[in-house]
mmCIF file of C-alpha atoms and ligand atoms in Angstrom:
data_model
loop_
_atom_site.group_PDB
_atom_site.id
_atom_site.type_symbol
_atom_site.label_atom_id
_atom_site.label_comp_id
_atom_site.label_asym_id
_atom_site.label_seq_id
_atom_site.Cartn_x
_atom_site.Cartn_y
_atom_site.Cartn_z
ATOM 1 C CA MET A 1 -5.761 22.381 19.508
ATOM 2 C CA GLU A 2 -2.346 20.745 19.285
ATOM 3 C CA GLN A 3 -1.385 19.632 15.774
ATOM 4 C CA LYS A 4 -1.539 15.903 15.118
ATOM 5 C CA VAL A 5 1.847 14.694 13.953
ATOM 6 C CA VAL A 6 1.511 12.435 10.923
ATOM 7 C CA LEU A 7 4.326 10.451 9.318
ATOM 8 C CA ILE A 8 3.694 8.972 5.863
ATOM 9 C CA THR A 9 6.000 6.626 3.942
ATOM 10 C CA GLY A 10 6.351 6.644 0.144
ATOM 11 C CA CYS A 11 5.426 10.273 -0.564
ATOM 12 C CA SER A 12 7.332 10.877 -3.799
ATOM 13 C CA SER A 13 4.275 9.799 -5.808
ATOM 14 C CA GLY A 14 0.784 8.339 -5.762
ATOM 15 C CA ILE A 15 -1.336 7.857 -2.668
ATOM 16 C CA GLY A 16 1.377 8.983 -0.227
ATOM 17 C CA LEU A 17 1.973 12.225 -2.109
ATOM 18 C CA SER A 18 -1.759 13.046 -2.350
ATOM 19 C CA LEU A 19 -2.366 12.274 1.306
ATOM 20 C CA ALA A 20 0.598 14.404 2.387
ATOM 21 C CA VAL A 21 -0.591 17.351 0.264
ATOM 22 C CA HIS A 22 -4.154 17.059 1.506
ATOM 23 C CA LEU A 23 -3.297 16.869 5.208
ATOM 24 C CA ALA A 24 -0.678 19.615 4.973
ATOM 25 C CA SER A 25 -3.266 21.849 3.254
ATOM 26 C CA ASP A 26 -5.868 21.463 5.996
ATOM 27 C CA PRO A 27 -7.245 24.996 6.492
ATOM 28 C CA THR A 28 -7.201 24.647 10.282
ATOM 29 C CA LYS A 29 -3.580 23.425 10.174
ATOM 30 C CA ALA A 30 -4.681 20.434 12.197
ATOM 31 C CA TYR A 31 -1.761 18.288 11.029
ATOM 32 C CA LYS A 32 1.988 18.487 10.943
ATOM 33 C CA VAL A 33 2.936 16.122 8.153
ATOM 34 C CA TYR A 34 6.285 14.389 7.853
ATOM 35 C CA ALA A 35 6.224 13.273 4.246
ATOM 36 C CA THR A 36 8.989 10.723 3.858
ATOM 37 C CA MET A 37 10.517 9.328 0.708
ATOM 38 C CA ARG A 38 13.369 7.024 -0.198
ATOM 39 C CA ASN A 39 15.014 9.457 -2.569
ATOM 40 C CA LEU A 40 14.888 13.190 -1.787
ATOM 41 C CA ASP A 41 15.790 13.989 -5.415
ATOM 42 C CA LYS A 42 12.138 13.198 -6.096
ATOM 43 C CA LYS A 43 10.722 15.780 -3.697
ATOM 44 C CA GLN A 44 10.028 18.346 -6.441
ATOM 45 C CA ARG A 45 6.635 16.883 -7.336
ATOM 46 C CA LEU A 46 5.468 17.146 -3.734
ATOM 47 C CA LEU A 47 6.863 20.643 -3.357
ATOM 48 C CA GLU A 48 5.152 21.753 -6.560
ATOM 49 C CA SER A 49 1.853 20.281 -5.338
ATOM 50 C CA VAL A 50 1.970 22.287 -2.104
ATOM 51 C CA ARG A 51 3.428 25.360 -3.852
ATOM 52 C CA GLY A 52 5.691 26.167 -0.902
ATOM 53 C CA LEU A 53 2.726 27.312 1.194
ATOM 54 C CA HIS A 54 3.025 24.888 4.048
ATOM 55 C CA LYS A 55 6.181 25.551 5.998
ATOM 56 C CA ASP A 56 4.426 25.008 9.338
ATOM 57 C CA THR A 57 2.458 21.936 8.279
ATOM 58 C CA LEU A 58 4.862 19.981 6.063
ATOM 59 C CA ALA A 59 8.391 18.648 6.393
ATOM 60 C CA ILE A 60 10.029 16.265 3.951
ATOM 61 C CA LEU A 61 12.393 13.602 5.260
ATOM 62 C CA GLN A 62 14.475 10.899 3.648
ATOM 63 C CA MET A 63 13.335 7.450 4.721
ATOM 64 C CA ASP A 64 13.969 4.125 3.030
ATOM 65 C CA ILE A 65 11.855 1.503 4.765
ATOM 66 C CA THR A 66 14.317 -1.235 3.853
ATOM 67 C CA ASP A 67 17.015 0.539 5.892
ATOM 68 C CA GLN A 68 16.577 0.651 9.670
ATOM 69 C CA HIS A 69 19.230 3.346 10.030
ATOM 70 C CA SER A 70 17.296 5.588 7.636
ATOM 71 C CA ILE A 71 14.051 5.033 9.584
ATOM 72 C CA LEU A 72 15.769 5.907 12.880
ATOM 73 C CA THR A 73 17.366 9.010 11.361
ATOM 74 C CA ALA A 74 13.953 10.180 10.136
ATOM 75 C CA GLN A 75 12.480 9.508 13.576
ATOM 76 C CA SER A 76 15.158 11.584 15.263
ATOM 77 C CA SER A 77 14.409 14.522 12.927
ATOM 78 C CA ILE A 78 10.819 14.875 14.145
ATOM 79 C CA THR A 79 10.894 18.088 16.131
ATOM 80 C CA GLU A 80 7.749 17.274 18.135
ATOM 81 C CA GLY A 81 9.422 14.082 19.325
ATOM 82 C CA ARG A 82 6.355 11.992 18.604
ATOM 83 C CA VAL A 83 4.161 10.571 15.851
ATOM 84 C CA ASP A 84 0.412 10.473 16.507
ATOM 85 C CA ILE A 85 -0.615 8.985 13.169
ATOM 86 C CA LEU A 86 1.678 6.618 11.293
ATOM 87 C CA VAL A 87 0.802 5.869 7.667
ATOM 88 C CA CYS A 88 2.645 2.870 6.224
ATOM 89 C CA ASN A 89 2.016 3.398 2.565
ATOM 90 C CA ALA A 90 5.224 2.655 0.630
ATOM 91 C CA GLY A 91 5.022 -0.426 -1.510
ATOM 92 C CA VAL A 92 6.058 -1.924 -4.802
ATOM 93 C CA GLY A 93 4.550 -4.495 -7.170
ATOM 94 C CA LEU A 94 5.975 -7.539 -8.912
ATOM 95 C CA MET A 95 4.208 -9.086 -11.852
ATOM 96 C CA GLY A 96 4.855 -11.918 -14.274
ATOM 97 C CA PRO A 97 5.143 -15.707 -14.449
ATOM 98 C CA LEU A 98 6.495 -17.031 -11.158
ATOM 99 C CA GLU A 99 9.152 -19.123 -12.942
ATOM 100 C CA LEU A 100 10.891 -15.911 -13.997
ATOM 101 C CA GLN A 101 10.831 -14.084 -10.679
ATOM 102 C CA SER A 102 14.371 -13.972 -9.398
ATOM 103 C CA GLU A 103 15.370 -14.513 -5.786
ATOM 104 C CA GLU A 104 16.503 -10.882 -5.752
ATOM 105 C CA MET A 105 13.122 -9.566 -6.958
ATOM 106 C CA MET A 106 11.218 -11.714 -4.483
ATOM 107 C CA ARG A 107 13.407 -10.621 -1.582
ATOM 108 C CA LYS A 108 12.999 -6.991 -2.586
ATOM 109 C CA ILE A 109 9.208 -7.198 -2.628
ATOM 110 C CA LEU A 110 9.112 -8.854 0.772
ATOM 111 C CA ASP A 111 11.694 -6.442 2.131
ATOM 112 C CA VAL A 112 9.686 -3.379 1.094
ATOM 113 C CA ASN A 113 6.069 -4.476 1.425
ATOM 114 C CA LEU A 114 6.236 -6.750 4.438
ATOM 115 C CA LEU A 115 9.422 -6.153 6.411
ATOM 116 C CA GLY A 116 9.497 -2.439 5.554
ATOM 117 C CA THR A 117 5.997 -2.001 6.940
ATOM 118 C CA ILE A 118 6.848 -4.015 10.045
ATOM 119 C CA ARG A 119 10.168 -2.182 10.586
ATOM 120 C CA THR A 120 8.402 1.163 10.394
ATOM 121 C CA ILE A 121 5.725 0.110 12.865
ATOM 122 C CA GLN A 122 8.338 -1.405 15.210
ATOM 123 C CA THR A 123 10.211 1.900 15.293
ATOM 124 C CA PHE A 124 7.260 4.089 16.217
ATOM 125 C CA LEU A 125 5.303 1.613 18.318
ATOM 126 C CA PRO A 126 7.124 1.881 21.689
ATOM 127 C CA ASP A 127 6.409 5.607 21.895
ATOM 128 C CA MET A 128 2.732 5.137 20.966
ATOM 129 C CA LYS A 129 2.472 2.407 23.604
ATOM 130 C CA ARG A 130 4.032 4.674 26.238
ATOM 131 C CA LYS A 131 1.547 7.413 25.392
ATOM 132 C CA ARG A 132 -1.319 4.912 25.254
ATOM 133 C CA ASP A 133 -2.402 6.695 22.096
ATOM 134 C CA GLY A 134 -1.876 6.374 18.361
ATOM 135 C CA ARG A 135 -3.145 5.487 14.947
ATOM 136 C CA ILE A 136 -1.475 3.162 12.476
ATOM 137 C CA LEU A 137 -2.887 3.252 8.961
ATOM 138 C CA VAL A 138 -1.609 0.829 6.369
ATOM 139 C CA THR A 139 -2.245 1.007 2.628
ATOM 140 C CA GLY A 140 -3.499 -2.478 1.939
ATOM 141 C CA SER A 141 -4.546 -4.059 -1.300
ATOM 142 C CA MET A 142 -7.327 -6.290 -2.549
ATOM 143 C CA GLY A 143 -4.282 -8.378 -3.513
ATOM 144 C CA GLY A 144 -3.771 -8.871 0.218
ATOM 145 C CA LEU A 145 -7.206 -10.426 0.566
ATOM 146 C CA GLN A 146 -7.502 -12.428 -2.627
ATOM 147 C CA GLY A 147 -4.981 -14.141 -4.845
ATOM 148 C CA LEU A 148 -4.276 -12.716 -8.300
ATOM 149 C CA PRO A 149 -2.529 -14.704 -11.018
ATOM 150 C CA PHE A 150 0.949 -13.509 -11.999
ATOM 151 C CA ASN A 151 1.100 -11.589 -8.699
ATOM 152 C CA GLU A 152 1.949 -14.483 -6.397
ATOM 153 C CA VAL A 153 4.789 -12.872 -4.478
ATOM 154 C CA TYR A 154 3.164 -9.429 -4.391
ATOM 155 C CA CYS A 155 -0.026 -10.992 -3.020
ATOM 156 C CA ALA A 156 1.996 -13.073 -0.554
ATOM 157 C CA SER A 157 3.622 -9.880 0.750
ATOM 158 C CA LYS A 158 0.277 -8.111 1.094
ATOM 159 C CA PHE A 159 -1.441 -11.154 2.650
ATOM 160 C CA ALA A 160 1.388 -11.202 5.175
ATOM 161 C CA VAL A 161 0.835 -7.530 5.979
ATOM 162 C CA GLU A 162 -2.809 -8.401 6.732
ATOM 163 C CA GLY A 163 -1.690 -11.066 9.193
ATOM 164 C CA ALA A 164 0.790 -8.788 10.896
ATOM 165 C CA CYS A 165 -1.743 -5.964 11.229
ATOM 166 C CA GLU A 166 -4.583 -8.173 12.450
ATOM 167 C CA SER A 167 -2.313 -9.732 15.065
ATOM 168 C CA LEU A 168 -1.110 -6.322 16.223
ATOM 169 C CA ALA A 169 -4.607 -4.836 16.295
ATOM 170 C CA ILE A 170 -5.731 -7.396 18.867
ATOM 171 C CA LEU A 171 -2.936 -6.434 21.246
ATOM 172 C CA LEU A 172 -2.993 -2.712 20.569
ATOM 173 C CA GLN A 173 -6.631 -2.384 21.625
ATOM 174 C CA HIS A 174 -5.178 -2.485 25.137
ATOM 175 C CA PHE A 175 -3.006 0.534 24.387
ATOM 176 C CA ASN A 176 -5.649 2.727 22.726
ATOM 177 C CA ILE A 177 -3.780 2.359 19.432
ATOM 178 C CA HIS A 178 -5.990 1.814 16.410
ATOM 179 C CA VAL A 179 -4.684 -0.167 13.453
ATOM 180 C CA SER A 180 -6.562 0.212 10.153
ATOM 181 C CA LEU A 181 -6.005 -1.223 6.711
ATOM 182 C CA ILE A 182 -7.177 0.796 3.729
ATOM 183 C CA GLU A 183 -7.774 -1.872 1.118
ATOM 184 C CA CYS A 184 -7.332 -0.421 -2.364
ATOM 185 C CA GLY A 185 -8.268 -1.810 -5.742
ATOM 186 C CA PRO A 186 -6.677 -0.234 -8.812
ATOM 187 C CA VAL A 187 -5.643 3.374 -8.239
ATOM 188 C CA ASN A 188 -4.269 5.760 -10.852
ATOM 189 C CA THR A 189 -0.725 6.260 -9.571
ATOM 190 C CA ASP A 190 2.816 5.418 -10.650
ATOM 191 C CA PHE A 191 2.320 1.914 -9.246
ATOM 192 C CA LEU A 192 2.161 0.153 -12.640
ATOM 193 C CA LYS A 193 5.106 2.155 -13.918
ATOM 194 C CA ASN A 194 7.150 1.422 -10.786
ATOM 195 C CA LEU A 195 6.316 -2.256 -10.437
ATOM 196 C CA MET A 196 8.932 -4.861 -11.224
ATOM 197 C CA LYS A 197 7.988 -6.946 -14.232
ATOM 198 C CA THR A 198 9.657 -10.121 -15.356
ATOM 199 C CA ASP A 199 11.221 -9.970 -18.773
ATOM 200 C CA LEU A 200 9.483 -12.417 -21.079
ATOM 201 C CA THR A 201 11.759 -11.710 -23.991
ATOM 202 C CA GLY A 202 14.968 -12.879 -22.276
ATOM 203 C CA GLU A 203 14.754 -16.251 -20.537
ATOM 204 C CA SER A 204 11.735 -17.114 -22.641
ATOM 205 C CA GLU A 205 12.406 -20.869 -22.825
ATOM 206 C CA GLU A 206 11.436 -21.238 -19.173
ATOM 207 C CA VAL A 207 7.891 -20.150 -19.906
ATOM 208 C CA ASP A 208 5.564 -22.373 -21.914
ATOM 209 C CA THR A 209 3.257 -20.975 -24.562
ATOM 210 C CA ASP A 210 0.060 -21.540 -22.535
ATOM 211 C CA THR A 211 1.451 -19.468 -19.653
ATOM 212 C CA ARG A 212 2.464 -16.799 -22.141
ATOM 213 C CA SER A 213 -1.002 -16.509 -23.628
ATOM 214 C CA LEU A 214 -2.641 -16.570 -20.189
ATOM 215 C CA TYR A 215 -0.294 -13.776 -19.137
ATOM 216 C CA GLU A 216 -1.362 -11.770 -22.183
ATOM 217 C CA LEU A 217 -4.981 -12.223 -21.094
ATOM 218 C CA TYR A 218 -4.103 -11.180 -17.574
ATOM 219 C CA LEU A 219 -2.368 -8.031 -18.817
ATOM 220 C CA GLN A 220 -5.449 -7.243 -20.888
ATOM 221 C CA HIS A 221 -7.645 -7.775 -17.824
ATOM 222 C CA CYS A 222 -5.387 -5.518 -15.798
ATOM 223 C CA HIS A 223 -5.546 -2.837 -18.461
ATOM 224 C CA ASN A 224 -9.367 -3.071 -18.516
ATOM 225 C CA MET A 225 -9.549 -2.911 -14.714
ATOM 226 C CA PHE A 226 -7.453 0.246 -14.672
ATOM 227 C CA GLN A 227 -9.546 1.744 -17.484
ATOM 228 C CA ASN A 228 -12.912 0.903 -15.968
ATOM 229 C CA ALA A 229 -12.549 0.643 -12.216
ATOM 230 C CA ALA A 230 -9.444 2.591 -11.188
ATOM 231 C CA GLN A 231 -9.901 5.261 -8.562
ATOM 232 C CA ASP A 232 -8.058 8.542 -8.287
ATOM 233 C CA THR A 233 -5.814 9.224 -5.335
ATOM 234 C CA ASP A 234 -8.333 11.837 -4.109
ATOM 235 C CA ASP A 235 -10.879 9.030 -3.593
ATOM 236 C CA ILE A 236 -8.360 7.114 -1.525
ATOM 237 C CA VAL A 237 -7.424 10.205 0.459
ATOM 238 C CA GLN A 238 -11.103 10.606 1.432
ATOM 239 C CA VAL A 239 -11.043 7.139 2.966
ATOM 240 C CA PHE A 240 -7.832 7.925 4.853
ATOM 241 C CA LEU A 241 -9.486 11.098 6.176
ATOM 242 C CA GLU A 242 -12.498 9.111 7.337
ATOM 243 C CA VAL A 243 -10.184 6.805 9.285
ATOM 244 C CA ILE A 244 -8.092 9.623 10.724
ATOM 245 C CA GLN A 245 -11.145 11.589 11.826
ATOM 246 C CA SER A 246 -13.153 8.686 13.192
ATOM 247 C CA PRO A 247 -13.171 8.467 17.005
ATOM 248 C CA ASN A 248 -13.276 4.706 16.716
ATOM 249 C CA PRO A 249 -11.871 3.551 13.381
ATOM 250 C CA LEU A 250 -12.591 0.136 11.946
ATOM 251 C CA PHE A 251 -9.917 -2.393 11.162
ATOM 252 C CA ARG A 252 -10.622 -2.619 7.403
ATOM 253 C CA TYR A 253 -11.843 -0.067 4.907
ATOM 254 C CA TYR A 254 -12.550 -1.002 1.294
ATOM 255 C CA THR A 255 -12.051 1.890 -1.092
ATOM 256 C CA ASN A 256 -13.746 0.311 -4.109
ATOM 257 C CA SER A 257 -17.111 -1.351 -3.496
ATOM 258 C CA ALA A 258 -17.253 -2.632 -7.096
ATOM 259 C CA LEU A 259 -14.642 -5.251 -6.166
ATOM 260 C CA LEU A 260 -16.394 -6.554 -3.071
ATOM 261 C CA PRO A 261 -18.681 -9.234 -4.558
ATOM 262 C CA LEU A 262 -15.725 -11.238 -5.822
ATOM 263 C CA SER A 263 -13.529 -10.855 -2.762
ATOM 264 C CA SER A 264 -16.372 -11.612 -0.363
ATOM 265 C CA LEU A 265 -16.642 -15.070 -1.988
ATOM 266 C CA LYS A 266 -13.559 -15.851 0.073
ATOM 267 C CA PHE A 267 -15.607 -15.473 3.236
ATOM 268 C CA THR A 268 -18.931 -16.912 2.085
ATOM 269 C CA ALA A 269 -17.542 -19.994 0.340
ATOM 270 C CA MET A 270 -14.812 -20.791 2.799
ATOM 271 C CA ASP A 271 -13.161 -23.720 1.012
ATOM 272 C CA GLY A 272 -11.887 -21.154 -1.511
ATOM 273 C CA SER A 273 -12.762 -23.045 -4.697
ATOM 274 C CA GLN A 274 -15.563 -20.720 -5.784
ATOM 275 C CA TYR A 275 -13.299 -17.705 -5.623
ATOM 276 C CA ILE A 276 -10.618 -19.437 -7.675
ATOM 277 C CA ARG A 277 -13.131 -20.489 -10.344
ATOM 278 C CA ALA A 278 -14.787 -17.062 -10.468
ATOM 279 C CA MET A 279 -11.476 -15.212 -10.770
ATOM 280 C CA SER A 280 -10.189 -17.586 -13.403
ATOM 281 C CA LYS A 281 -13.382 -17.166 -15.400
ATOM 282 C CA LEU A 282 -13.247 -13.405 -15.109
ATOM 283 C CA ILE A 283 -9.666 -13.102 -16.301
ATOM 284 C CA PHE A 284 -9.277 -15.993 -18.687
ATOM 285 C CA THR A 285 -12.754 -16.206 -20.215
ATOM 286 C CA THR A 286 -11.513 -15.824 -23.744
ATOM 287 C CA LYS A 287 -9.022 -18.624 -23.255
ATOM 288 C CA ILE A 288 -11.581 -20.932 -21.660
ATOM 289 C CA ALA A 289 -14.027 -20.201 -24.467
ATOM 290 C CA ASP A 290 -11.306 -20.933 -27.019
ATOM 291 C CA SER A 291 -10.252 -24.247 -25.560
HETATM 292 P P1 NAD B 301 3.431 4.551 -6.273
HETATM 293 O O1 NAD B 301 4.412 3.665 -6.976
HETATM 294 O O2 NAD B 301 3.076 5.844 -6.900
HETATM 295 O O3 NAD B 301 3.910 4.845 -4.774
HETATM 296 C C1 NAD B 301 4.643 3.944 -4.011
HETATM 297 C C2 NAD B 301 5.660 4.733 -3.234
HETATM 298 O O4 NAD B 301 6.428 3.850 -2.392
HETATM 299 C C3 NAD B 301 6.653 5.427 -4.161
HETATM 300 O O5 NAD B 301 6.753 6.783 -3.774
HETATM 301 C C4 NAD B 301 7.956 4.693 -3.943
HETATM 302 O O6 NAD B 301 9.098 5.472 -4.119
HETATM 303 C C5 NAD B 301 7.770 4.263 -2.488
HETATM 304 N N1 NAD B 301 8.712 3.230 -2.102
HETATM 305 C C6 NAD B 301 9.038 2.079 -2.759
HETATM 306 N N2 NAD B 301 10.013 1.438 -2.091
HETATM 307 C C7 NAD B 301 10.304 2.192 -0.999
HETATM 308 C C8 NAD B 301 11.222 2.071 0.068
HETATM 309 N N3 NAD B 301 12.094 1.061 0.130
HETATM 310 N N4 NAD B 301 11.231 3.022 1.032
HETATM 311 C C9 NAD B 301 10.388 4.077 0.968
HETATM 312 N N5 NAD B 301 9.515 4.256 -0.037
HETATM 313 C C10 NAD B 301 9.481 3.331 -0.998
HETATM 314 O O7 NAD B 301 2.143 3.651 -6.077
HETATM 315 P P2 NAD B 301 0.882 3.833 -5.078
HETATM 316 O O8 NAD B 301 -0.243 3.239 -5.795
HETATM 317 O O9 NAD B 301 0.780 5.206 -4.564
HETATM 318 O O10 NAD B 301 1.297 2.821 -3.918
HETATM 319 C C11 NAD B 301 1.079 3.099 -2.556
HETATM 320 C C12 NAD B 301 0.594 1.836 -1.869
HETATM 321 O O11 NAD B 301 -0.672 1.482 -2.414
HETATM 322 C C13 NAD B 301 1.485 0.614 -2.035
HETATM 323 O O12 NAD B 301 1.646 -0.008 -0.784
HETATM 324 C C14 NAD B 301 0.700 -0.281 -2.972
HETATM 325 O O13 NAD B 301 0.956 -1.646 -2.753
HETATM 326 C C15 NAD B 301 -0.727 0.090 -2.592
HETATM 327 N N6 NAD B 301 -1.721 -0.241 -3.626
HETATM 328 C C16 NAD B 301 -1.703 0.410 -4.831
HETATM 329 C C17 NAD B 301 -2.645 0.059 -5.791
HETATM 330 C C18 NAD B 301 -2.679 0.725 -7.146
HETATM 331 O O14 NAD B 301 -3.371 0.226 -8.039
HETATM 332 N N7 NAD B 301 -2.017 1.844 -7.337
HETATM 333 C C19 NAD B 301 -3.599 -0.928 -5.525
HETATM 334 C C20 NAD B 301 -3.597 -1.545 -4.277
HETATM 335 C C21 NAD B 301 -2.656 -1.175 -3.327
#
């Protein structure tokens, strides 16, 4: 059977790297993987993970999703001349009190997470439409379905990705192109290390003491979530495989069922207040108890 051509963004680490390694290692060589990354100097980790065994199933390309020229150059390097499965995975976080998030940081987050995802889809979509065939998988986040304090702009970018994908999915049904969001909770990757954090030591006067202590509680909550509920990239890869191999993939997949009760409040109590109270209680309990 002809190899499925897969292009994945953000493969220098984390979910993208694991997915690229897994698909390129398929014993039946079912996939030709174009693992793309912004900076090719970081390709060593991927190469070490595949141990040079996959010359006919893996190619590494430079691709910065904030740069249209770089996306087009990557596209023109695909020897098969097509992408059957597009995985929009690259993303970056931004955390901290909103008052300290600079215009530059906010633009960067939106440029990568929202516009980068849209740019990538825009580039590969015409060919998929012509073929009347394709899969678009997007690494989503529970932060795209529910608000999280100190993550306002990150969540806004991921909420926006949800809107873009849902809108596209309606149209693309008519082209036999399946769009799926893989909604992740905490995953053990470089995400926390790579995320942009506001510096609370510098322009500290702009942030009041209550916000500071609530942020401390949030960071503690985040730490606990990663300790207790974080998944490994292999768990996420299994969900991606389910989507890729399904003849009729769903629109949303939730990788971490432990997080569903809270996020489903958004849909059962539609005015939104219950979710806000429940999340606030969960994160800031100590503070509420203190006050
Ligand atoms: P990660 O930081 O290890 O990987 C993100 C990748 O995106 C990196 O390789 C990075 O270089 C790349 N990237 C950033 N900007 C880019 C750009 N302009 N062009 C191309 N690549 C770029 O973290 P991860 O957890 O593997 O993140 C993958 C996706 O998962 C992201 O979209 C993230 O929002 C989402 N996600 C992660 C978590 C988590 O807890 N790790 C939770 C929910 C969703």
